[in-house]
Amino acid sequence: MTTPARTPQRPIGSGFGHSSTAMEVLEGIDLAGKLAIVTGGYSGIGREAVRALTAAGAHVIVPARRPETAREELAGIDGVEVDELDLADLASVETFADRFLASGRGIDLIITNAGVMAAPETRVGPGWELQFATNHLGHFALVNRLWPAIVKGGTSRVVALSSSGHKRSGIRWDDVQFEHDYDKWTAYGQAKTANALFAVQLDALGAEDGVRAFSVHPGGILTPLQRHLPREEMMALGWVDASGNLLVTGFKSTEQGAATEVWAATSPALDGLGGVFCEDCDIAVPVEQATPPASGVAPHATDPEEAARLWTLSAELTGVDAFARQS
């Protein structure tokens, strides 16, 4: 099979935009019989993505570090299955993947929505920096371990949640784990760049098997993702006033924030495409072409050489690579 040409990083005129909601982008799309996995699917935009996907007929599995909390948050939404998974613990990732693979089911959509932002310096596993470990390495290991089920889905899609925060930092090859001079925002930026590069390389590797990958900037949304930020810091950033009221325009509701990840996971307009960074329910423009409210994507987050290098490092760190035998 011939490897598909690389998809251009330019909008395709989806017909949707900044204010579109997850329900709107799924209107007319029938997901009956489809199985989706949404990490972090019990809070913020993840929960809204689950609500929209199930409303369109999909069965959604929500892996959660706190499964009982997840069940409470998802109560009343039909078509949801909760399981236990801690992305910061590779043993937990392996156990979850083994349980799922034993079920014999295929995966049609997987959205790596879970993440942490601007966390205080925290070490997990063998001393890994928390944001890189949770946002990137945990998801890298999860998708690679679930690969047999993803391929079984036929024309499956993987959507990695990135952020405009990727512009804060590329991959710090000389100190990926921030063993020196930790800065929570730079660490977040590196992790979000890693999410985008993961989609670039996964698409390059998986397209021959019919699996396409995308990364997504969901937009600015005030959700529990900001739990590590005191109000004073959000005030200093100019996001809110002393009462917590929004001061900036362009912030999205959770319904709008979930739209781009759901669009990337399901839109027929993306058939045959992949490996691109999306925002506002379309393929994003390069950062130098972006005008507000669009943010655009920096070149370091779509560089195929950087993506391949990160894949190699991630496979070495996690000990997992679904494509090792093919390389």
GROMACS .gro file of N, CA and C in nm, residues 177-310:
model
  402
  177GLN      N    1   1.306   1.626   3.095
  177GLN     CA    2   1.238   1.605   3.223
  177GLN      C    3   1.254   1.722   3.321
  178PHE      N    4   1.305   1.832   3.273
  178PHE     CA    5   1.320   1.952   3.358
  178PHE      C    6   1.392   1.920   3.489
  179GLU      N    7   1.506   1.856   3.476
  179GLU     CA    8   1.587   1.829   3.594
  179GLU      C    9   1.651   1.956   3.646
  180HIS      N   10   1.652   2.060   3.563
  180HIS     CA   11   1.706   2.190   3.602
  180HIS      C   12   1.608   2.299   3.563
  181ASP      N   13   1.596   2.400   3.646
  181ASP     CA   14   1.521   2.522   3.614
  181ASP      C   15   1.378   2.494   3.571
  182TYR      N   16   1.304   2.425   3.656
  182TYR     CA   17   1.165   2.395   3.624
  182TYR      C   18   1.082   2.522   3.615
  183ASP      N   19   1.004   2.531   3.509
  183ASP     CA   20   0.905   2.637   3.493
  183ASP      C   21   0.776   2.572   3.448
  184LYS      N   22   0.668   2.592   3.522
  184LYS     CA   23   0.544   2.518   3.497
  184LYS      C   24   0.484   2.547   3.361
  185TRP      N   25   0.498   2.671   3.312
  185TRP     CA   26   0.440   2.705   3.183
  185TRP      C   27   0.524   2.653   3.068
  186THR      N   28   0.656   2.657   3.083
  186THR     CA   29   0.743   2.601   2.979
  186THR      C   30   0.723   2.450   2.972
  187ALA      N   31   0.708   2.387   3.088
  187ALA     CA   32   0.684   2.242   3.091
  187ALA      C   33   0.551   2.208   3.026
  188TYR      N   34   0.451   2.291   3.050
  188TYR     CA   35   0.321   2.269   2.986
  188TYR      C   36   0.334   2.284   2.835
  189GLY      N   37   0.406   2.388   2.791
  189GLY     CA   38   0.425   2.409   2.648
  189GLY      C   39   0.493   2.292   2.582
  190GLN      N   40   0.598   2.239   2.646
  190GLN     CA   41   0.667   2.122   2.589
  190GLN      C   42   0.571   2.004   2.577
  191ALA      N   43   0.490   1.981   2.680
  191ALA     CA   44   0.397   1.868   2.679
  191ALA      C   45   0.294   1.883   2.567
  192LYS      N   46   0.248   2.005   2.543
  192LYS     CA   47   0.149   2.027   2.438
  192LYS      C   48   0.210   2.017   2.299
  193THR      N   49   0.336   2.057   2.285
  193THR     CA   50   0.408   2.033   2.161
  193THR      C   51   0.422   1.883   2.138
  194ALA      N   52   0.452   1.810   2.244
  194ALA     CA   53   0.465   1.665   2.233
  194ALA      C   54   0.336   1.601   2.185
  195ASN      N   55   0.221   1.651   2.234
  195ASN     CA   56   0.092   1.598   2.188
  195ASN      C   57   0.076   1.617   2.038
  196ALA      N   58   0.112   1.734   1.989
  196ALA     CA   59   0.099   1.762   1.846
  196ALA      C   60   0.194   1.676   1.763
  197LEU      N   61   0.319   1.665   1.808
  197LEU     CA   62   0.417   1.584   1.734
  197LEU      C   63   0.380   1.436   1.736
  198PHE      N   64   0.319   1.391   1.845
  198PHE     CA   65   0.272   1.252   1.852
  198PHE      C   66   0.175   1.223   1.738
  199ALA      N   67   0.081   1.317   1.715
  199ALA     CA   68  -0.017   1.297   1.608
  199ALA      C   69   0.051   1.296   1.471
  200VAL      N   70   0.151   1.380   1.452
  200VAL     CA   71   0.222   1.385   1.324
  200VAL      C   72   0.285   1.249   1.294
  201GLN      N   73   0.357   1.192   1.390
  201GLN     CA   74   0.426   1.067   1.364
  201GLN      C   75   0.332   0.948   1.364
  202LEU      N   76   0.231   0.949   1.451
  202LEU     CA   77   0.135   0.839   1.451
  202LEU      C   78   0.064   0.831   1.317
  203ASP      N   79   0.028   0.946   1.261
  203ASP     CA   80  -0.037   0.947   1.131
  203ASP      C   81   0.055   0.892   1.023
  204ALA      N   82   0.182   0.930   1.029
  204ALA     CA   83   0.277   0.882   0.930
  204ALA      C   84   0.293   0.730   0.938
  205LEU      N   85   0.290   0.676   1.060
  205LEU     CA   86   0.308   0.533   1.080
  205LEU      C   87   0.180   0.454   1.057
  206GLY      N   88   0.067   0.512   1.094
  206GLY     CA   89  -0.058   0.436   1.094
  206GLY      C   90  -0.144   0.449   0.971
  207ALA      N   91  -0.113   0.544   0.883
  207ALA     CA   92  -0.200   0.569   0.768
  207ALA      C   93  -0.215   0.447   0.679
  208GLU      N   94  -0.109   0.369   0.665
  208GLU     CA   95  -0.116   0.249   0.580
  208GLU      C   96  -0.217   0.149   0.633
  209ASP      N   97  -0.242   0.151   0.764
  209ASP     CA   98  -0.341   0.063   0.824
  209ASP      C   99  -0.479   0.127   0.831
  210GLY      N  100  -0.494   0.244   0.771
  210GLY     CA  101  -0.623   0.311   0.770
  210GLY      C  102  -0.651   0.395   0.892
  211VAL      N  103  -0.549   0.414   0.977
  211VAL     CA  104  -0.566   0.492   1.100
  211VAL      C  105  -0.504   0.630   1.079
  212ARG      N  106  -0.584   0.734   1.103
  212ARG     CA  107  -0.536   0.869   1.087
  212ARG      C  108  -0.537   0.940   1.222
  213ALA      N  109  -0.443   1.033   1.239
  213ALA     CA  110  -0.428   1.103   1.367
  213ALA      C  111  -0.427   1.254   1.346
  214PHE      N  112  -0.481   1.324   1.444
  214PHE     CA  113  -0.490   1.470   1.440
  214PHE      C  114  -0.457   1.524   1.579
  215SER      N  115  -0.409   1.647   1.585
  215SER     CA  116  -0.398   1.716   1.713
  215SER      C  117  -0.489   1.837   1.710
  216VAL      N  118  -0.527   1.884   1.829
  216VAL     CA  119  -0.632   1.984   1.840
  216VAL      C  120  -0.598   2.088   1.947
  217HIS      N  121  -0.619   2.213   1.913
  217HIS     CA  122  -0.628   2.321   2.013
  217HIS      C  123  -0.776   2.347   2.035
  218PRO      N  124  -0.828   2.316   2.154
  218PRO     CA  125  -0.973   2.330   2.175
  218PRO      C  126  -1.019   2.474   2.190
  219GLY      N  127  -0.927   2.565   2.219
  219GLY     CA  128  -0.963   2.703   2.246
  219GLY      C  129  -0.947   2.733   2.393
  220GLY      N  130  -0.962   2.857   2.430
  220GLY     CA  131  -0.953   2.895   2.571
  220GLY      C  132  -1.085   2.867   2.641
  221ILE      N  133  -1.082   2.782   2.742
  221ILE     CA  134  -1.202   2.746   2.818
  221ILE      C  135  -1.163   2.740   2.965
  222LEU      N  136  -1.240   2.802   3.053
  222LEU     CA  137  -1.215   2.789   3.196
  222LEU      C  138  -1.283   2.660   3.245
  223THR      N  139  -1.200   2.561   3.279
  223THR     CA  140  -1.248   2.429   3.322
  223THR      C  141  -1.163   2.387   3.442
  224PRO      N  142  -1.186   2.268   3.499
  224PRO     CA  143  -1.101   2.220   3.607
  224PRO      C  144  -0.954   2.205   3.569
  225LEU      N  145  -0.921   2.218   3.440
  225LEU     CA  146  -0.781   2.214   3.399
  225LEU      C  147  -0.701   2.324   3.468
  226GLN      N  148  -0.768   2.432   3.505
  226GLN     CA  149  -0.701   2.544   3.572
  226GLN      C  150  -0.690   2.525   3.723
  227ARG      N  151  -0.710   2.403   3.772
  227ARG     CA  152  -0.715   2.383   3.917
  227ARG      C  153  -0.585   2.418   3.988
  228HIS      N  154  -0.472   2.418   3.915
  228HIS     CA  155  -0.345   2.453   3.978
  228HIS      C  156  -0.318   2.604   3.978
  229LEU      N  157  -0.408   2.681   3.917
  229LEU     CA  158  -0.386   2.825   3.906
  229LEU      C  159  -0.468   2.900   4.009
  230PRO      N  160  -0.406   2.970   4.102
  230PRO     CA  161  -0.482   3.053   4.194
  230PRO      C  162  -0.548   3.168   4.119
  231ARG      N  163  -0.656   3.220   4.175
  231ARG     CA  164  -0.727   3.330   4.108
  231ARG      C  165  -0.634   3.448   4.085
  232GLU      N  166  -0.542   3.471   4.179
  232GLU     CA  167  -0.450   3.583   4.163
  232GLU      C  168  -0.368   3.570   4.035
  233GLU      N  169  -0.328   3.447   4.003
  233GLU     CA  170  -0.249   3.428   3.881
  233GLU      C  171  -0.335   3.447   3.757
  234MET      N  172  -0.459   3.399   3.762
  234MET     CA  173  -0.548   3.420   3.647
  234MET      C  174  -0.580   3.568   3.631
  235MET      N  175  -0.585   3.641   3.744
  235MET     CA  176  -0.604   3.786   3.735
  235MET      C  177  -0.481   3.851   3.671
  236ALA      N  178  -0.363   3.806   3.711
  236ALA     CA  179  -0.239   3.862   3.655
  236ALA      C  180  -0.228   3.834   3.505
  237LEU      N  181  -0.283   3.720   3.462
  237LEU     CA  182  -0.284   3.687   3.321
  237LEU      C  183  -0.389   3.765   3.244
  238GLY      N  184  -0.477   3.835   3.318
  238GLY     CA  185  -0.581   3.915   3.256
  238GLY      C  186  -0.703   3.836   3.215
  239TRP      N  187  -0.716   3.713   3.271
  239TRP     CA  188  -0.829   3.627   3.233
  239TRP      C  189  -0.956   3.664   3.310
  240VAL      N  190  -0.942   3.692   3.440
  240VAL     CA  191  -1.060   3.714   3.525
  240VAL      C  192  -1.037   3.834   3.615
  241ASP      N  193  -1.149   3.883   3.673
  241ASP     CA  194  -1.137   3.989   3.772
  241ASP      C  195  -1.136   3.929   3.912
  242ALA      N  196  -1.140   4.012   4.014
  242ALA     CA  197  -1.129   3.965   4.152
  242ALA      C  198  -1.245   3.875   4.193
  243SER      N  199  -1.356   3.884   4.121
  243SER     CA  200  -1.473   3.801   4.150
  243SER      C  201  -1.477   3.675   4.065
  244GLY      N  202  -1.376   3.658   3.979
  244GLY     CA  203  -1.371   3.540   3.893
  244GLY      C  204  -1.445   3.556   3.762
  245ASN      N  205  -1.489   3.678   3.730
  245ASN     CA  206  -1.560   3.702   3.605
  245ASN      C  207  -1.462   3.716   3.489
  246LEU      N  208  -1.496   3.660   3.373
  246LEU     CA  209  -1.410   3.667   3.257
  246LEU      C  210  -1.388   3.811   3.211
  247LEU      N  211  -1.263   3.843   3.178
  247LEU     CA  212  -1.230   3.977   3.130
  247LEU      C  213  -1.191   3.977   2.983
  248VAL      N  214  -1.168   3.860   2.926
  248VAL     CA  215  -1.120   3.854   2.788
  248VAL      C  216  -1.228   3.796   2.698
  249THR      N  217  -1.225   3.839   2.574
  249THR     CA  218  -1.316   3.781   2.475
  249THR      C  219  -1.249   3.661   2.410
  250GLY      N  220  -1.328   3.578   2.348
  250GLY     CA  221  -1.271   3.464   2.277
  250GLY      C  222  -1.272   3.335   2.356
  251PHE      N  223  -1.299   3.342   2.488
  251PHE     CA  224  -1.310   3.219   2.565
  251PHE      C  225  -1.434   3.142   2.521
  252LYS      N  226  -1.426   3.012   2.525
  252LYS     CA  227  -1.536   2.927   2.479
  252LYS      C  228  -1.609   2.863   2.596
  253SER      N  229  -1.733   2.826   2.571
  253SER     CA  230  -1.805   2.740   2.664
  253SER      C  231  -1.752   2.598   2.650
  254THR      N  232  -1.785   2.511   2.744
  254THR     CA  233  -1.740   2.372   2.731
  254THR      C  234  -1.799   2.308   2.606
  255GLU      N  235  -1.923   2.345   2.571
  255GLU     CA  236  -1.985   2.290   2.450
  255GLU      C  237  -1.907   2.330   2.325
  256GLN      N  238  -1.859   2.453   2.323
  256GLN     CA  239  -1.777   2.498   2.210
  256GLN      C  240  -1.636   2.440   2.217
  257GLY      N  241  -1.583   2.430   2.339
  257GLY     CA  242  -1.447   2.378   2.355
  257GLY      C  243  -1.434   2.233   2.313
  258ALA      N  244  -1.541   2.156   2.324
  258ALA     CA  245  -1.537   2.014   2.285
  258ALA      C  246  -1.554   1.995   2.135
  259ALA      N  247  -1.593   2.100   2.065
  259ALA     CA  248  -1.632   2.084   1.925
  259ALA      C  249  -1.519   2.037   1.834
  260THR      N  250  -1.400   2.096   1.849
  260THR     CA  251  -1.293   2.064   1.754
  260THR      C  252  -1.244   1.921   1.770
  261GLU      N  253  -1.234   1.871   1.893
  261GLU     CA  254  -1.189   1.733   1.910
  261GLU      C  255  -1.291   1.635   1.854
  262VAL      N  256  -1.420   1.665   1.872
  262VAL     CA  257  -1.525   1.580   1.819
  262VAL      C  258  -1.527   1.588   1.666
  263TRP      N  259  -1.510   1.709   1.613
  263TRP     CA  260  -1.504   1.727   1.468
  263TRP      C  261  -1.387   1.648   1.408
  264ALA      N  262  -1.269   1.659   1.469
  264ALA     CA  263  -1.152   1.588   1.417
  264ALA      C  264  -1.170   1.437   1.424
  265ALA      N  265  -1.245   1.391   1.522
  265ALA     CA  266  -1.265   1.246   1.540
  265ALA      C  267  -1.368   1.188   1.444
  266THR      N  268  -1.457   1.273   1.390
  266THR     CA  269  -1.571   1.217   1.316
  266THR      C  270  -1.598   1.277   1.179
  267SER      N  271  -1.547   1.394   1.147
  267SER     CA  272  -1.590   1.464   1.027
  267SER      C  273  -1.555   1.390   0.899
  268PRO      N  274  -1.653   1.367   0.811
  268PRO     CA  275  -1.623   1.307   0.681
  268PRO      C  276  -1.530   1.395   0.596
  269ALA      N  277  -1.528   1.525   0.626
  269ALA     CA  278  -1.441   1.616   0.550
  269ALA      C  279  -1.294   1.585   0.568
  270LEU      N  280  -1.261   1.509   0.673
  270LEU     CA  281  -1.121   1.473   0.701
  270LEU      C  282  -1.084   1.334   0.650
  271ASP      N  283  -1.177   1.267   0.584
  271ASP     CA  284  -1.145   1.134   0.530
  271ASP      C  285  -1.025   1.144   0.436
  272GLY      N  286  -0.928   1.058   0.457
  272GLY     CA  287  -0.809   1.057   0.374
  272GLY      C  288  -0.704   1.159   0.413
  273LEU      N  289  -0.730   1.237   0.518
  273LEU     CA  290  -0.636   1.338   0.565
  273LEU      C  291  -0.584   1.298   0.703
  274GLY      N  292  -0.478   1.366   0.749
  274GLY     CA  293  -0.427   1.336   0.883
  274GLY      C  294  -0.294   1.403   0.910
  275GLY      N  295  -0.252   1.395   1.036
  275GLY     CA  296  -0.123   1.447   1.076
  275GLY      C  297  -0.117   1.597   1.090
  276VAL      N  298  -0.235   1.663   1.096
  276VAL     CA  299  -0.239   1.809   1.102
  276VAL      C  300  -0.293   1.857   1.237
  277PHE      N  301  -0.267   1.983   1.266
  277PHE     CA  302  -0.310   2.052   1.387
  277PHE      C  303  -0.439   2.126   1.354
  278CYS      N  304  -0.541   2.108   1.437
  278CYS     CA  305  -0.672   2.167   1.410
  278CYS      C  306  -0.713   2.264   1.520
  279GLU      N  307  -0.792   2.364   1.483
  279GLU     CA  308  -0.856   2.453   1.580
  279GLU      C  309  -0.982   2.512   1.517
  280ASP      N  310  -1.075   2.550   1.602
  280ASP     CA  311  -1.201   2.609   1.556
  280ASP      C  312  -1.267   2.526   1.446
  281CYS      N  313  -1.265   2.394   1.467
  281CYS     CA  314  -1.334   2.299   1.379
  281CYS      C  315  -1.286   2.307   1.234
  282ASP      N  316  -1.156   2.322   1.217
  282ASP     CA  317  -1.095   2.319   1.084
  282ASP      C  318  -0.946   2.293   1.104
  283ILE      N  319  -0.876   2.267   0.996
  283ILE     CA  320  -0.730   2.258   1.004
  283ILE      C  321  -0.677   2.399   1.028
  284ALA      N  322  -0.586   2.413   1.121
  284ALA     CA  323  -0.534   2.544   1.160
  284ALA      C  324  -0.436   2.598   1.056
  285VAL      N  325  -0.422   2.729   1.056
  285VAL     CA  326  -0.320   2.794   0.972
  285VAL      C  327  -0.189   2.799   1.049
  286PRO      N  328  -0.075   2.811   0.980
  286PRO     CA  329   0.051   2.837   1.049
  286PRO      C  330   0.041   2.965   1.131
  287VAL      N  331   0.115   2.971   1.241
  287VAL     CA  332   0.100   3.079   1.337
  287VAL      C  333   0.117   3.217   1.276
  288GLU      N  334   0.205   3.230   1.178
  288GLU     CA  335   0.229   3.362   1.120
  288GLU      C  336   0.111   3.411   1.036
  289GLN      N  337   0.019   3.321   1.003
  289GLN     CA  338  -0.099   3.359   0.924
  289GLN      C  339  -0.224   3.378   1.010
  290ALA      N  340  -0.213   3.349   1.139
  290ALA     CA  341  -0.331   3.348   1.226
  290ALA      C  342  -0.373   3.489   1.266
  291THR      N  343  -0.504   3.511   1.266
  291THR     CA  344  -0.560   3.635   1.318
  291THR      C  345  -0.664   3.598   1.424
  292PRO      N  346  -0.671   3.672   1.536
  292PRO     CA  347  -0.764   3.638   1.644
  292PRO      C  348  -0.908   3.625   1.592
  293PRO      N  349  -0.985   3.529   1.646
  293PRO     CA  350  -0.951   3.448   1.763
  293PRO      C  351  -0.864   3.326   1.734
  294ALA      N  352  -0.830   3.302   1.608
  294ALA     CA  353  -0.743   3.187   1.576
  294ALA      C  354  -0.605   3.207   1.637
  295SER      N  355  -0.543   3.097   1.674
  295SER     CA  356  -0.410   3.100   1.735
  295SER      C  357  -0.302   3.052   1.640
  296GLY      N  358  -0.338   2.954   1.554
  296GLY     CA  359  -0.241   2.899   1.461
  296GLY      C  360  -0.149   2.798   1.526
  297VAL      N  361  -0.065   2.738   1.444
  297VAL     CA  362   0.027   2.636   1.494
  297VAL      C  363   0.171   2.673   1.458
  298ALA      N  364   0.261   2.659   1.556
  298ALA     CA  365   0.402   2.690   1.537
  298ALA      C  366   0.470   2.577   1.459
  299PRO      N  367   0.571   2.610   1.380
  299PRO     CA  368   0.636   2.507   1.297
  299PRO      C  369   0.700   2.395   1.378
  300HIS      N  370   0.744   2.424   1.502
  300HIS     CA  371   0.808   2.318   1.579
  300HIS      C  372   0.711   2.209   1.622
  301ALA      N  373   0.579   2.238   1.612
  301ALA     CA  374   0.479   2.139   1.653
  301ALA      C  375   0.428   2.054   1.537
  302THR      N  376   0.474   2.082   1.416
  302THR     CA  377   0.433   2.003   1.300
  302THR      C  378   0.552   1.949   1.221
  303ASP      N  379   0.671   1.962   1.276
  303ASP     CA  380   0.794   1.921   1.209
  303ASP      C  381   0.806   1.768   1.208
  304PRO      N  382   0.806   1.703   1.092
  304PRO     CA  383   0.810   1.557   1.090
  304PRO      C  384   0.938   1.498   1.146
  305GLU      N  385   1.050   1.568   1.133
  305GLU     CA  386   1.176   1.517   1.190
  305GLU      C  387   1.171   1.523   1.343
  306GLU      N  388   1.119   1.632   1.397
  306GLU     CA  389   1.102   1.640   1.542
  306GLU      C  390   1.006   1.533   1.591
  307ALA      N  391   0.901   1.508   1.513
  307ALA     CA  392   0.801   1.407   1.551
  307ALA      C  393   0.863   1.268   1.556
  308ALA      N  394   0.944   1.235   1.457
  308ALA     CA  395   1.008   1.104   1.454
  308ALA      C  396   1.108   1.090   1.569
  309ARG      N  397   1.179   1.197   1.598
  309ARG     CA  398   1.275   1.194   1.709
  309ARG      C  399   1.204   1.176   1.842
  310LEU      N  400   1.092   1.245   1.860
  310LEU     CA  401   1.016   1.231   1.985
  310LEU      C  402   0.959   1.091   1.998
   0.00000   0.00000   0.00000
